[in-house]
mmCIF file of C-alpha atoms in Angstrom:
data_model
loop_
_atom_site.group_PDB
_atom_site.id
_atom_site.type_symbol
_atom_site.label_atom_id
_atom_site.label_comp_id
_atom_site.label_asym_id
_atom_site.label_seq_id
_atom_site.Cartn_x
_atom_site.Cartn_y
_atom_site.Cartn_z
ATOM 1 C CA MET A 1 -0.470 -13.480 -1.908
ATOM 2 C CA LYS A 2 -0.158 -14.282 1.815
ATOM 3 C CA ILE A 3 -1.858 -12.971 4.811
ATOM 4 C CA ARG A 4 -1.019 -12.996 8.604
ATOM 5 C CA LEU A 5 -3.974 -13.717 10.784
ATOM 6 C CA ALA A 6 -4.603 -13.857 14.484
ATOM 7 C CA SER A 7 -7.199 -16.828 13.394
ATOM 8 C CA PRO A 8 -7.540 -19.456 10.459
ATOM 9 C CA VAL A 9 -11.220 -18.505 9.917
ATOM 10 C CA LEU A 10 -13.018 -15.885 9.927
ATOM 11 C CA MET A 11 -15.038 -15.459 13.373
ATOM 12 C CA PRO A 12 -19.179 -14.633 11.555
ATOM 13 C CA ASP A 13 -22.268 -13.570 14.149
ATOM 14 C CA SER A 14 -20.302 -10.972 15.907
ATOM 15 C CA ILE A 15 -22.686 -8.020 17.109
ATOM 16 C CA VAL A 16 -19.739 -6.028 19.222
ATOM 17 C CA ASP A 17 -17.481 -5.475 16.066
ATOM 18 C CA GLY A 18 -19.658 -2.881 14.253
ATOM 19 C CA GLU A 19 -23.473 -2.821 12.910
ATOM 20 C CA GLY A 20 -25.023 -5.561 12.152
ATOM 21 C CA ILE A 21 -23.738 -9.153 12.300
ATOM 22 C CA ARG A 22 -20.319 -8.949 10.781
ATOM 23 C CA ALA A 23 -17.917 -11.537 9.963
ATOM 24 C CA VAL A 24 -14.104 -10.385 11.818
ATOM 25 C CA LEU A 25 -10.960 -10.914 10.162
ATOM 26 C CA TRP A 26 -8.175 -10.945 12.586
ATOM 27 C CA THR A 27 -4.682 -9.614 11.251
ATOM 28 C CA GLN A 28 -1.781 -10.332 13.190
ATOM 29 C CA GLY A 29 0.776 -7.740 14.247
ATOM 30 C CA CYS A 30 0.657 -4.447 15.687
ATOM 31 C CA LEU A 31 3.045 -1.871 16.952
ATOM 32 C CA HIS A 32 1.043 0.449 19.281
ATOM 33 C CA LYS A 33 0.685 -2.331 22.132
ATOM 34 C CA CYS A 34 -1.532 -0.633 23.972
ATOM 35 C CA PRO A 35 -1.727 -1.318 27.546
ATOM 36 C CA GLY A 36 -4.701 -3.167 28.372
ATOM 37 C CA CYS A 37 -5.505 -3.828 24.806
ATOM 38 C CA GLN A 38 -7.972 -7.061 24.351
ATOM 39 C CA ASN A 39 -6.220 -8.545 21.981
ATOM 40 C CA PRO A 40 -2.393 -8.697 23.245
ATOM 41 C CA GLN A 41 -1.835 -11.681 21.461
ATOM 42 C CA THR A 42 -2.347 -10.195 17.902
ATOM 43 C CA HIS A 43 0.532 -8.081 18.651
ATOM 44 C CA SER A 44 3.367 -10.189 17.726
ATOM 45 C CA PHE A 45 4.559 -10.376 14.074
ATOM 46 C CA ASP A 46 5.614 -13.812 13.516
ATOM 47 C CA ASP A 47 2.781 -16.025 15.954
ATOM 48 C CA GLY A 48 -0.770 -16.413 13.935
ATOM 49 C CA PHE A 49 -1.253 -17.897 10.618
ATOM 50 C CA LEU A 50 0.207 -17.016 7.031
ATOM 51 C CA ILE A 51 -3.355 -17.246 5.290
ATOM 52 C CA ASP A 52 -3.577 -17.368 1.176
ATOM 53 C CA ILE A 53 -5.943 -14.487 0.650
ATOM 54 C CA GLU A 54 -8.048 -17.044 -2.270
ATOM 55 C CA GLU A 55 -8.412 -18.842 0.992
ATOM 56 C CA VAL A 56 -10.073 -15.929 2.837
ATOM 57 C CA LYS A 57 -12.284 -15.498 -0.344
ATOM 58 C CA GLU A 58 -13.240 -18.735 0.178
ATOM 59 C CA GLN A 59 -14.219 -18.430 3.774
ATOM 60 C CA ILE A 60 -16.169 -15.230 2.223
ATOM 61 C CA ASP A 61 -18.261 -16.960 -0.033
ATOM 62 C CA ALA A 62 -19.221 -19.510 2.454
ATOM 63 C CA LEU A 63 -20.650 -16.957 4.920
ATOM 64 C CA GLU A 64 -24.032 -16.383 5.587
ATOM 65 C CA GLY A 65 -26.529 -14.231 6.934
ATOM 66 C CA GLN A 66 -23.805 -10.925 7.493
ATOM 67 C CA ASP A 67 -23.953 -7.396 7.045
ATOM 68 C CA GLY A 68 -20.456 -6.813 6.504
ATOM 69 C CA ILE A 69 -16.942 -7.773 7.395
ATOM 70 C CA THR A 70 -14.654 -5.776 10.135
ATOM 71 C CA PHE A 71 -11.269 -5.840 9.560
ATOM 72 C CA SER A 72 -9.759 -5.833 13.281
ATOM 73 C CA GLY A 73 -6.405 -7.111 14.983
ATOM 74 C CA GLY A 74 -3.785 -6.561 15.531
ATOM 75 C CA ASP A 75 -3.616 -3.522 13.204
ATOM 76 C CA PRO A 76 -5.180 -3.621 9.337
ATOM 77 C CA PHE A 77 -2.652 -1.335 8.073
ATOM 78 C CA TYR A 78 0.597 -3.371 8.830
ATOM 79 C CA GLN A 79 -1.051 -5.431 5.454
ATOM 80 C CA VAL A 80 -2.354 -3.039 4.061
ATOM 81 C CA GLU A 81 -1.840 -4.039 0.647
ATOM 82 C CA GLU A 82 -3.373 -8.137 1.345
ATOM 83 C CA CYS A 83 -6.053 -5.776 3.155
ATOM 84 C CA ILE A 84 -7.039 -4.421 0.134
ATOM 85 C CA GLU A 85 -6.935 -7.498 -2.015
ATOM 86 C CA ILE A 86 -9.475 -8.737 0.721
ATOM 87 C CA ALA A 87 -11.275 -5.662 0.596
ATOM 88 C CA LYS A 88 -12.058 -5.577 -2.973
ATOM 89 C CA TYR A 89 -13.672 -8.912 -3.161
ATOM 90 C CA ILE A 90 -15.587 -7.640 0.141
ATOM 91 C CA LYS A 91 -17.103 -5.071 -2.429
ATOM 92 C CA SER A 92 -17.601 -7.232 -5.025
ATOM 93 C CA LYS A 93 -20.362 -9.240 -2.433
ATOM 94 C CA LYS A 94 -21.815 -6.242 -1.767
ATOM 95 C CA MET A 95 -20.980 -6.164 1.849
ATOM 96 C CA ASN A 96 -20.157 -2.971 3.706
ATOM 97 C CA ILE A 97 -16.444 -3.061 5.858
ATOM 98 C CA TRP A 98 -15.581 -2.096 8.836
ATOM 99 C CA CYS A 99 -11.791 -1.820 10.091
ATOM 100 C CA TYR A 100 -9.914 -1.051 13.693
ATOM 101 C CA THR A 101 -6.947 0.562 13.870
ATOM 102 C CA GLY A 102 -4.718 2.402 16.673
ATOM 103 C CA PHE A 103 -3.708 4.890 14.055
ATOM 104 C CA THR A 104 -5.936 8.364 13.642
ATOM 105 C CA TYR A 105 -7.365 9.363 11.090
ATOM 106 C CA GLU A 106 -4.896 11.979 10.376
ATOM 107 C CA THR A 107 -1.975 9.873 11.096
ATOM 108 C CA LEU A 108 -3.049 7.513 8.049
ATOM 109 C CA ILE A 109 -3.448 10.745 5.708
ATOM 110 C CA LYS A 110 -0.260 11.865 6.883
ATOM 111 C CA LEU A 111 1.172 8.447 6.241
ATOM 112 C CA ALA A 112 -0.322 8.250 2.504
ATOM 113 C CA LYS A 113 2.269 10.647 1.309
ATOM 114 C CA ASP A 114 4.645 7.585 1.276
ATOM 115 C CA ASN A 115 2.066 5.054 0.876
ATOM 116 C CA PRO A 116 -0.543 5.494 -1.459
ATOM 117 C CA LYS A 117 -1.374 1.937 -0.534
ATOM 118 C CA ILE A 118 -2.940 3.039 2.288
ATOM 119 C CA ILE A 119 -5.544 5.689 0.736
ATOM 120 C CA GLU A 120 -6.386 3.081 -1.827
ATOM 121 C CA PHE A 121 -7.885 0.581 1.630
ATOM 122 C CA LEU A 122 -9.294 3.979 2.844
ATOM 123 C CA LYS A 123 -11.252 3.992 0.098
ATOM 124 C CA LEU A 124 -12.632 0.415 0.565
ATOM 125 C CA ILE A 125 -13.724 1.076 4.203
ATOM 126 C CA ASP A 126 -17.207 2.457 5.171
ATOM 127 C CA VAL A 127 -16.590 2.973 8.586
ATOM 128 C CA LEU A 128 -12.966 3.762 10.686
ATOM 129 C CA VAL A 129 -12.855 2.894 14.464
ATOM 130 C CA ASP A 130 -9.780 4.964 15.137
ATOM 131 C CA GLY A 131 -7.016 5.903 17.822
ATOM 132 C CA ARG A 132 -5.428 3.531 20.161
ATOM 133 C CA PHE A 133 -7.207 1.855 23.035
ATOM 134 C CA ASN A 134 -6.567 4.132 25.935
ATOM 135 C CA GLN A 135 -7.615 2.295 29.537
ATOM 136 C CA HIS A 136 -8.249 5.530 31.336
ATOM 137 C CA LEU A 137 -11.044 6.383 28.902
ATOM 138 C CA ARG A 138 -12.279 2.790 29.143
ATOM 139 C CA ASP A 139 -16.094 3.403 28.642
ATOM 140 C CA THR A 140 -17.982 -0.013 28.339
ATOM 141 C CA ASP A 141 -21.380 2.252 27.222
ATOM 142 C CA LEU A 142 -19.784 3.290 23.940
ATOM 143 C CA LEU A 143 -20.417 1.302 21.261
ATOM 144 C CA PHE A 144 -18.167 -0.288 19.075
ATOM 145 C CA ARG A 145 -14.988 0.768 20.824
ATOM 146 C CA GLY A 146 -13.292 0.600 24.365
ATOM 147 C CA SER A 147 -12.103 4.086 25.079
ATOM 148 C CA SER A 148 -14.173 7.521 24.569
ATOM 149 C CA ASN A 149 -10.890 8.521 22.813
ATOM 150 C CA GLN A 150 -11.582 6.563 19.813
ATOM 151 C CA ARG A 151 -13.961 7.575 16.503
ATOM 152 C CA LEU A 152 -16.237 5.996 14.572
ATOM 153 C CA ILE A 153 -15.515 7.532 11.176
ATOM 154 C CA ASP A 154 -17.625 8.008 8.339
ATOM 155 C CA VAL A 155 -14.571 7.318 6.005
ATOM 156 C CA PRO A 156 -16.426 7.865 1.998
ATOM 157 C CA GLU A 157 -17.505 11.267 3.628
ATOM 158 C CA SER A 158 -14.402 12.182 5.056
ATOM 159 C CA LEU A 159 -12.550 11.761 2.048
ATOM 160 C CA LEU A 160 -15.041 13.310 0.175
ATOM 161 C CA LYS A 161 -15.173 16.698 2.397
ATOM 162 C CA GLY A 162 -11.655 16.968 2.760
ATOM 163 C CA LYS A 163 -12.138 16.402 6.605
ATOM 164 C CA ILE A 164 -13.277 14.145 9.230
ATOM 165 C CA GLN A 165 -17.169 13.468 9.096
ATOM 166 C CA LEU A 166 -18.519 10.922 12.589
ATOM 167 C CA TYR A 167 -20.588 7.863 11.330
ATOM 168 C CA ASP A 168 -23.945 8.813 12.724
ATOM 169 C CA TYR A 169 -25.126 5.336 14.479
ATOM 170 C CA SER A 170 -27.998 5.328 15.328
ATOM 171 C CA PRO A 171 -29.804 1.494 16.458
ATOM 172 C CA TYR A 172 -33.542 2.956 16.678
ATOM 173 C CA PRO A 173 -35.205 4.826 13.814
ATOM 174 C CA VAL A 174 -37.134 8.091 14.835
ATOM 175 C CA ILE A 175 -40.572 8.214 14.940
ATOM 176 C CA ALA A 176 -42.485 11.488 14.333
ATOM 177 C CA VAL A 177 -44.701 12.169 16.462
#
């Protein structure tokens, strides 16, 4: 099985694509085409690099000092089956997964009625950053997202409770006085 990526190699050591130090896998292909997107080169479904998933797994094996891996793009949900195979491997390595998508969580749940692979992928994701980038709602003070309409969703809790549970990111420990 092959996946179309915007870059033939994982980008290690990111501190802006999710919590901790992460490697990023940039998928190729996106129909959202959000005005002001930071990755417009990832929109085409014909560009990028067609990479064997086994090669991606080898790159994951070679990573050092990474807390997790982030799926970005493009939109990973346009290559859901390929992303599932990679995500299963990431989980076998005891790493967490963040995923960026232009779809809202609610839309993904609706789409999953016709494509159950979407739920299968969601079950492997720890945090989903959902929603299209909106340049009118751009906010550079937000952590891990570009516009205020986008949410950090705790996927396991949301699936368990049947409603959206936001991810509680607290970079600083609370110290009782």
